[in-house]
Amino acid sequence: MNADIIMPPQVAWATGLLTHGPVIAKTTRMSDLRGVFADTAAWQCHDPQQVIYTVEMLDTPTPEGALFVGVTRLRAGTSGGEFYLTRGHFHQRREQGEVYFGLSGNGLLLLQNEQGETRLEAVFAGSVHIIPGETAHRLINTGDVTLCALAVWPTVAGHDYAALAGGFAVRVFASENGYEVCHA
């Protein structure tokens, strides 16, 4: 008996493009990032329809134990000297972790626990990031091309943006040496 061979979904490592599967896409524009950048006046000078990042994920059944797979594409640029970044979030189910894989570009993964303690990890093609439960996370593009990262997380994790309404404890700005990390 011959078994049928199924073509699984695929990711183009250099671009993060997902193919051969049903994909859900979400676009985050500058207008969606109200209160995220430190310099509100600079943020208001941007085109509100400017795309800052997109997330594409495979449309996956969501029972307990299932995983989502998605790719974030974060454009290069700054607002008020602060590098473009994702909104960042805790998981609604705080105990749920996540894994990021750097695909292309250069940036940072900002990690912060509930007590406000932070750490930064360099993101680049081939980097692997284990994000433990109880940890908020945000991508920051410190390069001059789009930063792409593949993520895998439990479908039951959920997103809690409200817990970070006051922002993360640090911000990353462009500087003569590449970037500078400042406490918020």
Short mmCIF file of C-alpha atoms in Angstrom, two decimals:
data_model
loop_
_atom_site.label_atom_id
_atom_site.label_comp_id
_atom_site.label_asym_id
_atom_site.label_seq_id
_atom_site.Cartn_x
_atom_site.Cartn_y
_atom_site.Cartn_z
CA MET A 1 0.00 0.00 0.00
CA ASN A 2 1.34 3.44 -0.95
CA ALA A 3 0.74 6.29 1.47
CA ASP A 4 -0.31 9.65 0.09
CA ILE A 5 2.34 12.31 0.44
CA ILE A 6 0.95 15.66 1.54
CA MET A 7 2.72 18.91 0.70
CA PRO A 8 3.05 20.76 4.04
CA PRO A 9 3.04 24.53 4.45
CA GLN A 10 6.39 26.14 3.66
CA VAL A 11 8.33 29.24 4.68
CA ALA A 12 10.83 31.01 2.44
CA TRP A 13 13.64 31.56 4.95
CA ALA A 14 14.99 34.74 3.35
CA THR A 15 11.65 36.55 3.07
CA GLY A 16 9.42 34.84 5.62
CA LEU A 17 6.76 34.20 2.98
CA LEU A 18 4.39 31.41 4.01
CA THR A 19 2.97 29.22 1.24
CA HIS A 20 1.02 25.97 0.72
CA GLY A 21 -1.39 26.58 3.56
CA PRO A 22 -4.27 28.80 4.57
CA VAL A 23 -2.79 32.08 5.85
CA ILE A 24 -4.28 34.77 8.08
CA ALA A 25 -2.67 38.22 7.74
CA LYS A 26 -2.73 41.22 10.07
CA THR A 27 -1.27 44.61 9.19
CA THR A 28 -0.27 47.15 11.85
CA ARG A 29 -0.10 50.73 10.64
CA MET A 30 1.39 53.80 12.31
CA SER A 31 -2.12 54.87 13.42
CA ASP A 32 -2.46 51.57 15.34
CA LEU A 33 0.59 52.43 17.47
CA ARG A 34 -0.82 55.43 19.37
CA GLY A 35 1.06 55.76 22.66
CA VAL A 36 3.70 53.19 21.73
CA PHE A 37 6.51 55.55 20.64
CA ALA A 38 8.09 57.89 23.22
CA ASP A 39 7.79 61.04 21.06
CA THR A 40 4.09 61.59 20.38
CA ALA A 41 4.71 64.72 18.28
CA ALA A 42 7.08 62.79 15.97
CA TRP A 43 4.59 59.91 15.75
CA GLN A 44 1.86 62.35 14.65
CA CYS A 45 4.06 63.56 11.75
CA HIS A 46 3.99 60.11 10.11
CA ASP A 47 1.45 59.03 7.53
CA PRO A 48 -1.14 57.22 9.70
CA GLN A 49 -1.63 54.59 6.96
CA GLN A 50 2.10 53.73 6.81
CA VAL A 51 2.57 50.00 7.37
CA ILE A 52 4.99 49.33 10.23
CA TYR A 53 4.66 45.55 10.44
CA THR A 54 2.68 42.59 9.21
CA VAL A 55 2.06 39.23 10.80
CA GLU A 56 1.06 36.26 8.69
CA MET A 57 0.18 32.99 10.35
CA LEU A 58 -1.03 29.61 9.25
CA ASP A 59 -4.74 29.18 9.94
CA THR A 60 -4.57 26.40 12.50
CA PRO A 61 -7.27 24.60 14.50
CA THR A 62 -7.14 25.92 18.07
CA PRO A 63 -7.71 23.07 20.54
CA GLU A 64 -5.61 22.75 23.68
CA GLY A 65 -2.15 21.52 22.68
CA ALA A 66 -2.17 22.98 19.14
CA LEU A 67 0.44 25.46 17.92
CA PHE A 68 0.33 28.60 15.79
CA VAL A 69 3.13 29.34 13.32
CA GLY A 70 3.56 32.87 12.04
CA VAL A 71 6.02 35.34 10.57
CA THR A 72 6.44 38.97 11.59
CA ARG A 73 7.86 41.38 9.01
CA LEU A 74 8.91 44.61 10.77
CA ARG A 75 9.93 47.46 8.48
CA ALA A 76 13.05 49.54 9.05
CA GLY A 77 12.74 53.13 10.23
CA THR A 78 12.45 55.42 13.22
CA SER A 79 9.95 57.77 14.81
CA GLY A 80 11.53 60.52 16.89
CA GLY A 81 14.79 58.57 16.73
CA GLU A 82 13.15 55.45 18.22
CA PHE A 83 13.42 52.35 16.05
CA TYR A 84 10.26 50.82 14.62
CA LEU A 85 8.93 48.11 16.89
CA THR A 86 6.02 45.78 17.43
CA ARG A 87 3.39 46.62 20.03
CA GLY A 88 4.62 43.80 22.26
CA HIS A 89 2.54 41.74 24.65
CA PHE A 90 2.27 39.27 27.49
CA HIS A 91 0.23 36.14 26.85
CA GLN A 92 -3.26 36.07 28.37
CA ARG A 93 -2.32 32.68 29.73
CA ARG A 94 0.90 33.89 31.31
CA GLU A 95 2.44 30.43 31.69
CA GLN A 96 2.58 29.95 27.89
CA GLY A 97 5.97 30.41 26.22
CA GLU A 98 6.94 31.08 22.61
CA VAL A 99 9.89 30.51 20.27
CA TYR A 100 11.22 33.04 17.74
CA PHE A 101 13.59 32.22 14.88
CA GLY A 102 15.40 35.09 13.16
CA LEU A 103 14.97 34.81 9.37
CA SER A 104 16.47 38.02 7.95
CA GLY A 105 17.46 41.54 8.93
CA ASN A 106 18.85 42.71 12.26
CA GLY A 107 17.16 43.79 15.41
CA LEU A 108 16.49 43.10 19.05
CA LEU A 109 14.01 41.05 21.02
CA LEU A 110 13.00 42.95 24.15
CA LEU A 111 11.89 40.67 26.99
CA GLN A 112 10.32 41.94 30.21
CA ASN A 113 8.88 40.13 33.21
CA GLU A 114 5.96 41.28 35.37
CA GLN A 115 8.37 43.04 37.75
CA GLY A 116 9.69 45.23 34.90
CA GLU A 117 13.08 43.50 34.62
CA THR A 118 14.27 43.51 31.00
CA ARG A 119 16.80 41.88 28.75
CA LEU A 120 17.60 42.27 25.06
CA GLU A 121 18.61 39.53 22.62
CA ALA A 122 20.13 40.15 19.18
CA VAL A 123 17.87 38.95 16.33
CA PHE A 124 19.49 37.95 13.02
CA ALA A 125 19.21 35.22 10.39
CA GLY A 126 19.59 31.93 12.26
CA SER A 127 19.06 33.25 15.81
CA VAL A 128 16.80 31.21 18.11
CA HIS A 129 14.93 32.80 21.01
CA ILE A 130 13.17 30.84 23.75
CA ILE A 131 10.62 33.17 25.36
CA PRO A 132 9.57 31.74 28.71
CA GLY A 133 6.08 32.07 30.14
CA GLU A 134 5.39 35.14 32.28
CA THR A 135 7.44 37.24 29.83
CA ALA A 136 6.32 40.12 27.61
CA HIS A 137 8.09 40.37 24.26
CA ARG A 138 8.59 42.94 21.49
CA LEU A 139 10.64 43.00 18.29
CA ILE A 140 12.70 46.11 17.44
CA ASN A 141 14.23 46.63 13.99
CA THR A 142 17.68 48.23 14.43
CA GLY A 143 18.71 47.57 10.82
CA ASP A 144 18.07 49.21 7.47
CA VAL A 145 16.03 46.38 5.91
CA THR A 146 12.90 44.54 7.00
CA LEU A 147 13.38 42.32 10.06
CA CYS A 148 11.67 38.92 9.65
CA ALA A 149 11.14 36.43 12.46
CA LEU A 150 9.24 33.15 12.53
CA ALA A 151 7.30 32.41 15.73
CA VAL A 152 5.72 29.28 17.18
CA TRP A 153 3.33 29.57 20.14
CA PRO A 154 0.42 27.69 21.73
CA THR A 155 -2.96 28.49 20.19
CA VAL A 156 -4.41 28.92 23.69
CA ALA A 157 -1.83 31.56 24.75
CA GLY A 158 -3.78 34.66 23.72
CA HIS A 159 -2.42 38.22 23.77
CA ASP A 160 -2.59 40.71 26.64
CA TYR A 161 -1.70 44.20 25.38
CA ALA A 162 -3.46 46.02 28.23
CA ALA A 163 -0.90 44.87 30.82
CA LEU A 164 1.68 46.99 28.96
CA ALA A 165 -0.44 50.13 28.63
CA GLY A 166 2.35 52.02 30.40
CA GLY A 167 4.92 50.65 27.95
CA PHE A 168 8.07 48.60 28.36
CA ALA A 169 10.76 49.69 30.85
CA VAL A 170 13.34 50.43 28.10
CA ARG A 171 13.35 52.02 24.65
CA VAL A 172 15.85 51.69 21.81
CA PHE A 173 16.97 54.74 19.83
CA ALA A 174 19.25 55.17 16.82
CA SER A 175 22.71 56.51 17.69
CA GLU A 176 26.10 57.06 16.07
CA ASN A 177 27.15 53.60 17.33
CA GLY A 178 24.03 51.87 15.95
CA TYR A 179 21.62 52.04 18.85
CA GLU A 180 21.26 53.24 22.40
CA VAL A 181 19.10 51.65 25.09
CA CYS A 182 17.35 54.13 27.39
CA HIS A 183 15.16 53.59 30.41
CA ALA A 184 11.61 54.79 29.82
#
